[in-house]
Amino acid sequence: DRGLFDHMVLQRNKRNVSEALFSGHCVADGSVRASVRSGKGLVKGFADVKVGEAARGRISGCLQGVPVGGPYEVTLTVGTATRVVRDVLVGDVWLLGGQSNMQGNGLFPKKRLPADPQVRAFYMDDRWAAARDPVHNLWDSVDAVHAALGKPAKPDADFGAGPGPSFGNEMRRLTGVPQGLIACAHGGTSMTQWDPRRRDEGGNSLYGALVRRLRKNGGRVAGMIWYQGESDATTAGAPPYTARTRKLIAALRRDARDRALPVAIVQISRVVGAWPTEPEAVWNSIQEQQRLLPSVVPNLTMVPAIDLPLDDFIHLSGPAHTVLGKRLAHAMQVLRGGRGGGLPPLELERVTIETERGTVVVVAKFKNVAGRLTSGSRASGFSIVTAKGVCQPFDVMLNGERARIRSGMSHADMAAASLHYGHGVDPFCNIVDEAGRSLPVFGPVPVCPPRALTAPVQKLRVSGFQPSAGRLEKLTCPARLDALGMTSRTFTDPFCNLHPEIAERGNRDEVVYYACRISCPEAMRLALILGYDGPVKVWVDGKLRLQDPNGTNPAFSEKGTARFRASAGEHEIVVALGTHSGAAWGIFLRFERLGLPGRQLREGVPSCRLPELLG
């Protein structure tokens, strides 16, 4: 009753031969002897060879050494008792776990995936046969858990496509050996329901049923493919998702007697319409945790599906499952044999920024790109999230392994921004490489390294207009600001805009001064960050710190930087702006504390002591 069945696939060992444990009932006692035949006759070394023992009504043994391939006919004899097991293959066997997208809820394409006689499935009624969707025939399942969770009715003839058969067919093509699929998934199930602590419940629990089916087929497999996570996209389910997945895989590896059992997971795709009572962020949290799982679970890989079409509000289409199965196969081959075994999934390598006409261009670089990134139409899927909300780029330029994301945002806007691909529950994502593999959903990924920045200075003392000083090269810090007609001004946004007043004065070339005082709670290194659109000079406590005689439009928020050491106490900042014959408008001004440890910066501004603007 365990380990040898008609039409089954036996898992090969590292020597490319069978090592299949079997057991069951027997009416005779004595040595168990085996003869193995192929279409060419007796297999060498398997002419009436001892493979086990039978006693007290039980039989057990190990069919070891049958070469990869088949089909084989295995004859077991104990005395005069004989059992013939027909049509047996030796190759790779895979567990298929998760919820509905692994179970198979896609509509079959007009041209269905052909059944390969060398690719078999262990259906849920404990029967081996050629792998053909739906391989998860839950309506006939023998494990009670599937009835308790709600057995579906037998579907229509055009429904039930999943990634399993496509995965098996592609693995067969890549390896050249027979493939077996053990169906274990059930739609709508959460990680709590897959808890490996319920193993000893056997067929009354999901994990127990998986282990029962594993042991029934000899206890060893080549690996597992897994598609699950939608049911954990909740405020309660998302936070422990990584920990629960790690425990599940650790338990599976113990029960499969393989500490490095390869696992390929699918990153959940999208859902159309409101995700019931849950914020969108938890959906993205599951996707981000799945993206990062290979960094915390060895010998695990993740395959994206965000670009694939749906057949309903949450289930991939039949043709999409064909694509997904192939992606899983290539990813699995890389786990098992390195790059020579297949195509590794695309991964985000790093995010950097460049400045273009005063605005920030976010550059995302990816690893494992076959050829170049492409989209077939306008590249879509990236978002930038700031404290003010979600910003959609106006353009994404694909350049080899890089995506250049242009949004028109300033450095100030980007200070605490994060980059996302596939933000929300129903994004449009169409970027793939030339092998047709999608970028993974990711985010939040910080756009800029964390910085200790003050808020933009919007309250300043502003002078009246002073006589021209040209490009300000010879201008000195005013000895007495009070003599310049300083008045207190509060500007409505970070750009301290004097354009209306400057415009009223026509094309006169004049100078206007901005001034403020800051108080430092302790000695610190600071950077004064200035944006401007005319010739400029900056003094800190009367000492020149920044000058640009060639300043002109436009006024970028981080056009110039002055670094200085500030002692504890008060300091006065003076900025002179040449009106550039009426073309200048104003300045941006803020401060950054330098030299803080990275850990403190990652904890955020509240943990950093920053200069305070005085009234």
PDB file of N, CA and C in Angstrom, residues 473-553:
ATOM      1  N   GLU A 473      30.087  88.722  -7.330  1.00  0.00           N
ATOM      2  CA  GLU A 473      31.438  88.258  -6.964  1.00  0.00           C
ATOM      3  C   GLU A 473      32.053  89.110  -5.860  1.00  0.00           C
ATOM      4  N   LYS A 474      31.808  90.436  -5.876  1.00  0.00           N
ATOM      5  CA  LYS A 474      32.439  91.329  -4.910  1.00  0.00           C
ATOM      6  C   LYS A 474      31.525  91.674  -3.737  1.00  0.00           C
ATOM      7  N   LEU A 475      30.360  91.081  -3.713  1.00  0.00           N
ATOM      8  CA  LEU A 475      29.405  91.397  -2.646  1.00  0.00           C
ATOM      9  C   LEU A 475      29.873  90.807  -1.326  1.00  0.00           C
ATOM     10  N   THR A 476      29.818  91.588  -0.257  1.00  0.00           N
ATOM     11  CA  THR A 476      30.185  91.123   1.084  1.00  0.00           C
ATOM     12  C   THR A 476      28.941  91.010   1.933  1.00  0.00           C
ATOM     13  N   CYS A 477      29.069  90.271   3.030  1.00  0.00           N
ATOM     14  CA  CYS A 477      27.927  90.082   3.933  1.00  0.00           C
ATOM     15  C   CYS A 477      27.559  91.430   4.557  1.00  0.00           C
ATOM     16  N   PRO A 478      26.303  91.800   4.541  1.00  0.00           N
ATOM     17  CA  PRO A 478      25.898  93.093   5.118  1.00  0.00           C
ATOM     18  C   PRO A 478      26.292  93.185   6.591  1.00  0.00           C
ATOM     19  N   ALA A 479      26.848  94.339   6.986  1.00  0.00           N
ATOM     20  CA  ALA A 479      27.230  94.528   8.394  1.00  0.00           C
ATOM     21  C   ALA A 479      26.005  94.660   9.271  1.00  0.00           C
ATOM     22  N   ARG A 480      24.946  95.322   8.717  1.00  0.00           N
ATOM     23  CA  ARG A 480      23.716  95.520   9.497  1.00  0.00           C
ATOM     24  C   ARG A 480      22.531  95.178   8.602  1.00  0.00           C
ATOM     25  N   LEU A 481      21.905  94.023   8.874  1.00  0.00           N
ATOM     26  CA  LEU A 481      20.732  93.640   8.089  1.00  0.00           C
ATOM     27  C   LEU A 481      19.571  94.588   8.326  1.00  0.00           C
ATOM     28  N   ASP A 482      19.475  95.137   9.551  1.00  0.00           N
ATOM     29  CA  ASP A 482      18.333  95.999   9.873  1.00  0.00           C
ATOM     30  C   ASP A 482      18.246  97.182   8.931  1.00  0.00           C
ATOM     31  N   ALA A 483      19.390  97.595   8.392  1.00  0.00           N
ATOM     32  CA  ALA A 483      19.399  98.760   7.509  1.00  0.00           C
ATOM     33  C   ALA A 483      18.839  98.446   6.129  1.00  0.00           C
ATOM     34  N   LEU A 484      18.518  97.180   5.869  1.00  0.00           N
ATOM     35  CA  LEU A 484      18.056  96.764   4.537  1.00  0.00           C
ATOM     36  C   LEU A 484      16.543  96.623   4.454  1.00  0.00           C
ATOM     37  N   GLY A 485      15.843  97.077   5.517  1.00  0.00           N
ATOM     38  CA  GLY A 485      14.377  97.010   5.489  1.00  0.00           C
ATOM     39  C   GLY A 485      13.848  95.595   5.604  1.00  0.00           C
ATOM     40  N   MET A 486      14.437  94.769   6.520  1.00  0.00           N
ATOM     41  CA  MET A 486      14.034  93.360   6.660  1.00  0.00           C
ATOM     42  C   MET A 486      12.620  93.254   7.232  1.00  0.00           C
ATOM     43  N   THR A 487      11.806  92.414   6.648  1.00  0.00           N
ATOM     44  CA  THR A 487      10.472  92.119   7.165  1.00  0.00           C
ATOM     45  C   THR A 487      10.288  90.614   7.241  1.00  0.00           C
ATOM     46  N   SER A 488       9.494  90.149   8.200  1.00  0.00           N
ATOM     47  CA  SER A 488       9.249  88.709   8.369  1.00  0.00           C
ATOM     48  C   SER A 488       8.220  88.247   7.346  1.00  0.00           C
ATOM     49  N   ARG A 489       8.534  87.137   6.660  1.00  0.00           N
ATOM     50  CA  ARG A 489       7.631  86.581   5.650  1.00  0.00           C
ATOM     51  C   ARG A 489       7.448  85.086   5.895  1.00  0.00           C
ATOM     52  N   THR A 490       6.230  84.604   5.756  1.00  0.00           N
ATOM     53  CA  THR A 490       5.951  83.168   5.791  1.00  0.00           C
ATOM     54  C   THR A 490       5.427  82.772   4.425  1.00  0.00           C
ATOM     55  N   PHE A 491       6.162  81.908   3.743  1.00  0.00           N
ATOM     56  CA  PHE A 491       5.791  81.494   2.392  1.00  0.00           C
ATOM     57  C   PHE A 491       4.877  80.270   2.460  1.00  0.00           C
ATOM     58  N   THR A 492       3.992  80.136   1.496  1.00  0.00           N
ATOM     59  CA  THR A 492       2.959  79.090   1.550  1.00  0.00           C
ATOM     60  C   THR A 492       3.451  77.726   1.101  1.00  0.00           C
ATOM     61  N   ASP A 493       4.606  77.671   0.438  1.00  0.00           N
ATOM     62  CA  ASP A 493       5.158  76.372   0.044  1.00  0.00           C
ATOM     63  C   ASP A 493       6.675  76.440   0.153  1.00  0.00           C
ATOM     64  N   PRO A 494       7.389  75.317  -0.051  1.00  0.00           N
ATOM     65  CA  PRO A 494       8.836  75.320   0.158  1.00  0.00           C
ATOM     66  C   PRO A 494       9.616  76.292  -0.730  1.00  0.00           C
ATOM     67  N   PHE A 495       9.037  76.712  -1.849  1.00  0.00           N
ATOM     68  CA  PHE A 495       9.720  77.694  -2.693  1.00  0.00           C
ATOM     69  C   PHE A 495       9.386  79.087  -2.174  1.00  0.00           C
ATOM     70  N   CYS A 496      10.400  79.757  -1.679  1.00  0.00           N
ATOM     71  CA  CYS A 496      10.215  81.103  -1.115  1.00  0.00           C
ATOM     72  C   CYS A 496      10.185  82.094  -2.279  1.00  0.00           C
ATOM     73  N   ASN A 497       9.001  82.305  -2.802  1.00  0.00           N
ATOM     74  CA  ASN A 497       8.788  82.894  -4.109  1.00  0.00           C
ATOM     75  C   ASN A 497       8.565  84.407  -4.000  1.00  0.00           C
ATOM     76  N   LEU A 498       9.441  85.181  -4.642  1.00  0.00           N
ATOM     77  CA  LEU A 498       9.298  86.639  -4.710  1.00  0.00           C
ATOM     78  C   LEU A 498       8.959  87.107  -6.124  1.00  0.00           C
ATOM     79  N   HIS A 499       8.514  86.189  -6.957  1.00  0.00           N
ATOM     80  CA  HIS A 499       8.295  86.541  -8.364  1.00  0.00           C
ATOM     81  C   HIS A 499       7.331  87.714  -8.549  1.00  0.00           C
ATOM     82  N   PRO A 500       6.211  87.769  -7.836  1.00  0.00           N
ATOM     83  CA  PRO A 500       5.312  88.915  -8.063  1.00  0.00           C
ATOM     84  C   PRO A 500       5.999  90.257  -7.825  1.00  0.00           C
ATOM     85  N   GLU A 501       6.791  90.357  -6.738  1.00  0.00           N
ATOM     86  CA  GLU A 501       7.465  91.615  -6.452  1.00  0.00           C
ATOM     87  C   GLU A 501       8.564  91.910  -7.483  1.00  0.00           C
ATOM     88  N   ILE A 502       9.319  90.866  -7.848  1.00  0.00           N
ATOM     89  CA  ILE A 502      10.393  91.063  -8.830  1.00  0.00           C
ATOM     90  C   ILE A 502       9.809  91.462 -10.179  1.00  0.00           C
ATOM     91  N   ALA A 503       8.693  90.833 -10.556  1.00  0.00           N
ATOM     92  CA  ALA A 503       8.074  91.137 -11.846  1.00  0.00           C
ATOM     93  C   ALA A 503       7.604  92.583 -11.906  1.00  0.00           C
ATOM     94  N   GLU A 504       7.133  93.108 -10.793  1.00  0.00           N
ATOM     95  CA  GLU A 504       6.666  94.496 -10.772  1.00  0.00           C
ATOM     96  C   GLU A 504       7.798  95.483 -11.053  1.00  0.00           C
ATOM     97  N   ARG A 505       9.037  95.065 -10.820  1.00  0.00           N
ATOM     98  CA  ARG A 505      10.174  95.971 -10.974  1.00  0.00           C
ATOM     99  C   ARG A 505      10.806  95.852 -12.364  1.00  0.00           C
ATOM    100  N   GLY A 506      10.113  95.131 -13.232  1.00  0.00           N
ATOM    101  CA  GLY A 506      10.569  95.046 -14.613  1.00  0.00           C
ATOM    102  C   GLY A 506      11.873  94.290 -14.735  1.00  0.00           C
ATOM    103  N   ASN A 507      12.754  94.773 -15.601  1.00  0.00           N
ATOM    104  CA  ASN A 507      14.000  94.053 -15.851  1.00  0.00           C
ATOM    105  C   ASN A 507      15.178  94.644 -15.073  1.00  0.00           C
ATOM    106  N   ARG A 508      14.890  95.285 -13.951  1.00  0.00           N
ATOM    107  CA  ARG A 508      15.984  95.804 -13.133  1.00  0.00           C
ATOM    108  C   ARG A 508      16.826  94.651 -12.587  1.00  0.00           C
ATOM    109  N   ASP A 509      18.114  94.907 -12.514  1.00  0.00           N
ATOM    110  CA  ASP A 509      19.020  93.919 -11.920  1.00  0.00           C
ATOM    111  C   ASP A 509      19.349  94.391 -10.510  1.00  0.00           C
ATOM    112  N   GLU A 510      18.808  93.670  -9.506  1.00  0.00           N
ATOM    113  CA  GLU A 510      18.936  94.092  -8.122  1.00  0.00           C
ATOM    114  C   GLU A 510      19.346  92.900  -7.258  1.00  0.00           C
ATOM    115  N   VAL A 511      19.417  93.151  -5.946  1.00  0.00           N
ATOM    116  CA  VAL A 511      19.760  92.107  -4.993  1.00  0.00           C
ATOM    117  C   VAL A 511      18.713  92.104  -3.891  1.00  0.00           C
ATOM    118  N   VAL A 512      18.315  90.884  -3.467  1.00  0.00           N
ATOM    119  CA  VAL A 512      17.416  90.746  -2.327  1.00  0.00           C
ATOM    120  C   VAL A 512      18.046  89.753  -1.360  1.00  0.00           C
ATOM    121  N   TYR A 513      17.873  90.022  -0.046  1.00  0.00           N
ATOM    122  CA  TYR A 513      18.476  89.181   0.986  1.00  0.00           C
ATOM    123  C   TYR A 513      17.384  88.412   1.735  1.00  0.00           C
ATOM    124  N   TYR A 514      17.652  87.126   1.983  1.00  0.00           N
ATOM    125  CA  TYR A 514      16.850  86.295   2.881  1.00  0.00           C
ATOM    126  C   TYR A 514      17.718  86.011   4.114  1.00  0.00           C
ATOM    127  N   ALA A 515      17.110  85.964   5.293  1.00  0.00           N
ATOM    128  CA  ALA A 515      17.874  85.666   6.504  1.00  0.00           C
ATOM    129  C   ALA A 515      17.016  84.876   7.485  1.00  0.00           C
ATOM    130  N   CYS A 516      17.683  84.014   8.258  1.00  0.00           N
ATOM    131  CA  CYS A 516      17.011  83.276   9.327  1.00  0.00           C
ATOM    132  C   CYS A 516      18.039  82.914  10.383  1.00  0.00           C
ATOM    133  N   ARG A 517      17.563  82.521  11.546  1.00  0.00           N
ATOM    134  CA  ARG A 517      18.440  82.063  12.614  1.00  0.00           C
ATOM    135  C   ARG A 517      18.050  80.635  12.973  1.00  0.00           C
ATOM    136  N   ILE A 518      19.072  79.810  13.209  1.00  0.00           N
ATOM    137  CA  ILE A 518      18.833  78.446  13.655  1.00  0.00           C
ATOM    138  C   ILE A 518      19.519  78.232  14.992  1.00  0.00           C
ATOM    139  N   SER A 519      19.005  77.261  15.750  1.00  0.00           N
ATOM    140  CA  SER A 519      19.604  76.896  17.034  1.00  0.00           C
ATOM    141  C   SER A 519      19.951  75.414  16.995  1.00  0.00           C
ATOM    142  N   CYS A 520      21.233  75.106  17.315  1.00  0.00           N
ATOM    143  CA  CYS A 520      21.685  73.716  17.330  1.00  0.00           C
ATOM    144  C   CYS A 520      21.736  73.226  18.780  1.00  0.00           C
ATOM    145  N   PRO A 521      21.043  72.125  19.110  1.00  0.00           N
ATOM    146  CA  PRO A 521      21.045  71.630  20.491  1.00  0.00           C
ATOM    147  C   PRO A 521      22.395  71.061  20.921  1.00  0.00           C
ATOM    148  N   GLU A 522      23.266  70.769  19.956  1.00  0.00           N
ATOM    149  CA  GLU A 522      24.601  70.250  20.233  1.00  0.00           C
ATOM    150  C   GLU A 522      25.471  70.539  19.024  1.00  0.00           C
ATOM    151  N   ALA A 523      26.760  70.395  19.183  1.00  0.00           N
ATOM    152  CA  ALA A 523      27.645  70.573  18.036  1.00  0.00           C
ATOM    153  C   ALA A 523      27.334  69.523  16.974  1.00  0.00           C
ATOM    154  N   MET A 524      27.344  69.942  15.716  1.00  0.00           N
ATOM    155  CA  MET A 524      26.979  69.017  14.637  1.00  0.00           C
ATOM    156  C   MET A 524      27.541  69.494  13.304  1.00  0.00           C
ATOM    157  N   ARG A 525      27.686  68.544  12.400  1.00  0.00           N
ATOM    158  CA  ARG A 525      28.033  68.855  11.021  1.00  0.00           C
ATOM    159  C   ARG A 525      26.749  69.029  10.229  1.00  0.00           C
ATOM    160  N   LEU A 526      26.681  70.135   9.474  1.00  0.00           N
ATOM    161  CA  LEU A 526      25.460  70.447   8.737  1.00  0.00           C
ATOM    162  C   LEU A 526      25.769  70.687   7.271  1.00  0.00           C
ATOM    163  N   ALA A 527      24.764  70.503   6.451  1.00  0.00           N
ATOM    164  CA  ALA A 527      24.785  70.931   5.060  1.00  0.00           C
ATOM    165  C   ALA A 527      23.607  71.862   4.857  1.00  0.00           C
ATOM    166  N   LEU A 528      23.897  73.054   4.375  1.00  0.00           N
ATOM    167  CA  LEU A 528      22.840  73.980   3.965  1.00  0.00           C
ATOM    168  C   LEU A 528      22.526  73.662   2.509  1.00  0.00           C
ATOM    169  N   ILE A 529      21.283  73.330   2.236  1.00  0.00           N
ATOM    170  CA  ILE A 529      20.879  72.892   0.893  1.00  0.00           C
ATOM    171  C   ILE A 529      20.037  74.004   0.283  1.00  0.00           C
ATOM    172  N   LEU A 530      20.480  74.495  -0.855  1.00  0.00           N
ATOM    173  CA  LEU A 530      19.871  75.685  -1.440  1.00  0.00           C
ATOM    174  C   LEU A 530      19.442  75.428  -2.877  1.00  0.00           C
ATOM    175  N   GLY A 531      18.264  75.920  -3.210  1.00  0.00           N
ATOM    176  CA  GLY A 531      17.807  75.988  -4.590  1.00  0.00           C
ATOM    177  C   GLY A 531      17.639  77.450  -4.967  1.00  0.00           C
ATOM    178  N   TYR A 532      17.943  77.829  -6.214  1.00  0.00           N
ATOM    179  CA  TYR A 532      17.934  79.244  -6.578  1.00  0.00           C
ATOM    180  C   TYR A 532      17.883  79.377  -8.093  1.00  0.00           C
ATOM    181  N   ASP A 533      17.538  80.580  -8.556  1.00  0.00           N
ATOM    182  CA  ASP A 533      17.437  80.801  -9.996  1.00  0.00           C
ATOM    183  C   ASP A 533      18.073  82.122 -10.425  1.00  0.00           C
ATOM    184  N   GLY A 534      19.068  82.561  -9.669  1.00  0.00           N
ATOM    185  CA  GLY A 534      19.846  83.738 -10.014  1.00  0.00           C
ATOM    186  C   GLY A 534      21.205  83.651  -9.347  1.00  0.00           C
ATOM    187  N   PRO A 535      22.112  84.602  -9.584  1.00  0.00           N
ATOM    188  CA  PRO A 535      23.388  84.612  -8.878  1.00  0.00           C
ATOM    189  C   PRO A 535      23.144  84.624  -7.368  1.00  0.00           C
ATOM    190  N   VAL A 536      23.995  83.895  -6.617  1.00  0.00           N
ATOM    191  CA  VAL A 536      23.696  83.718  -5.198  1.00  0.00           C
ATOM    192  C   VAL A 536      24.978  83.686  -4.383  1.00  0.00           C
ATOM    193  N   LYS A 537      24.863  84.152  -3.114  1.00  0.00           N
ATOM    194  CA  LYS A 537      25.908  84.008  -2.112  1.00  0.00           C
ATOM    195  C   LYS A 537      25.251  83.679  -0.786  1.00  0.00           C
ATOM    196  N   VAL A 538      25.939  82.827   0.012  1.00  0.00           N
ATOM    197  CA  VAL A 538      25.411  82.420   1.312  1.00  0.00           C
ATOM    198  C   VAL A 538      26.505  82.611   2.359  1.00  0.00           C
ATOM    199  N   TRP A 539      26.128  83.226   3.510  1.00  0.00           N
ATOM    200  CA  TRP A 539      27.042  83.376   4.641  1.00  0.00           C
ATOM    201  C   TRP A 539      26.434  82.709   5.870  1.00  0.00           C
ATOM    202  N   VAL A 540      27.244  82.042   6.631  1.00  0.00           N
ATOM    203  CA  VAL A 540      26.837  81.488   7.922  1.00  0.00           C
ATOM    204  C   VAL A 540      27.671  82.186   8.988  1.00  0.00           C
ATOM    205  N   ASP A 541      27.003  82.918   9.875  1.00  0.00           N
ATOM    206  CA  ASP A 541      27.676  83.710  10.906  1.00  0.00           C
ATOM    207  C   ASP A 541      28.724  84.627  10.290  1.00  0.00           C
ATOM    208  N   GLY A 542      28.363  85.208   9.149  1.00  0.00           N
ATOM    209  CA  GLY A 542      29.230  86.163   8.482  1.00  0.00           C
ATOM    210  C   GLY A 542      30.319  85.558   7.625  1.00  0.00           C
ATOM    211  N   LYS A 543      30.466  84.261   7.613  1.00  0.00           N
ATOM    212  CA  LYS A 543      31.515  83.607   6.831  1.00  0.00           C
ATOM    213  C   LYS A 543      30.913  83.049   5.544  1.00  0.00           C
ATOM    214  N   LEU A 544      31.556  83.365   4.428  1.00  0.00           N
ATOM    215  CA  LEU A 544      31.065  82.894   3.126  1.00  0.00           C
ATOM    216  C   LEU A 544      31.136  81.373   3.043  1.00  0.00           C
ATOM    217  N   ARG A 545      30.004  80.745   2.683  1.00  0.00           N
ATOM    218  CA  ARG A 545      29.947  79.283   2.583  1.00  0.00           C
ATOM    219  C   ARG A 545      29.574  78.788   1.187  1.00  0.00           C
ATOM    220  N   LEU A 546      28.942  79.630   0.383  1.00  0.00           N
ATOM    221  CA  LEU A 546      28.496  79.178  -0.937  1.00  0.00           C
ATOM    222  C   LEU A 546      28.363  80.392  -1.839  1.00  0.00           C
ATOM    223  N   GLN A 547      28.826  80.263  -3.076  1.00  0.00           N
ATOM    224  CA  GLN A 547      28.582  81.307  -4.071  1.00  0.00           C
ATOM    225  C   GLN A 547      28.472  80.675  -5.451  1.00  0.00           C
ATOM    226  N   ASP A 548      27.569  81.223  -6.254  1.00  0.00           N
ATOM    227  CA  ASP A 548      27.395  80.779  -7.637  1.00  0.00           C
ATOM    228  C   ASP A 548      27.047  82.008  -8.469  1.00  0.00           C
ATOM    229  N   PRO A 549      28.021  82.609  -9.104  1.00  0.00           N
ATOM    230  CA  PRO A 549      27.749  83.815  -9.899  1.00  0.00           C
ATOM    231  C   PRO A 549      26.958  83.531 -11.167  1.00  0.00           C
ATOM    232  N   ASN A 550      26.859  82.240 -11.526  1.00  0.00           N
ATOM    233  CA  ASN A 550      26.177  81.880 -12.775  1.00  0.00           C
ATOM    234  C   ASN A 550      24.789  81.297 -12.550  1.00  0.00           C
ATOM    235  N   GLY A 551      24.246  81.460 -11.349  1.00  0.00           N
ATOM    236  CA  GLY A 551      22.922  80.919 -11.060  1.00  0.00           C
ATOM    237  C   GLY A 551      21.874  81.450 -12.011  1.00  0.00           C
ATOM    238  N   THR A 552      21.007  80.559 -12.486  1.00  0.00           N
ATOM    239  CA  THR A 552      19.966  80.968 -13.429  1.00  0.00           C
ATOM    240  C   THR A 552      18.779  80.019 -13.300  1.00  0.00           C
ATOM    241  N   ASN A 553      17.714  80.280 -14.039  1.00  0.00           N
ATOM    242  CA  ASN A 553      16.514  79.439 -14.000  1.00  0.00           C
ATOM    243  C   ASN A 553      16.830  78.043 -14.564  1.00  0.00           C
TER     244      ASN A 553
END
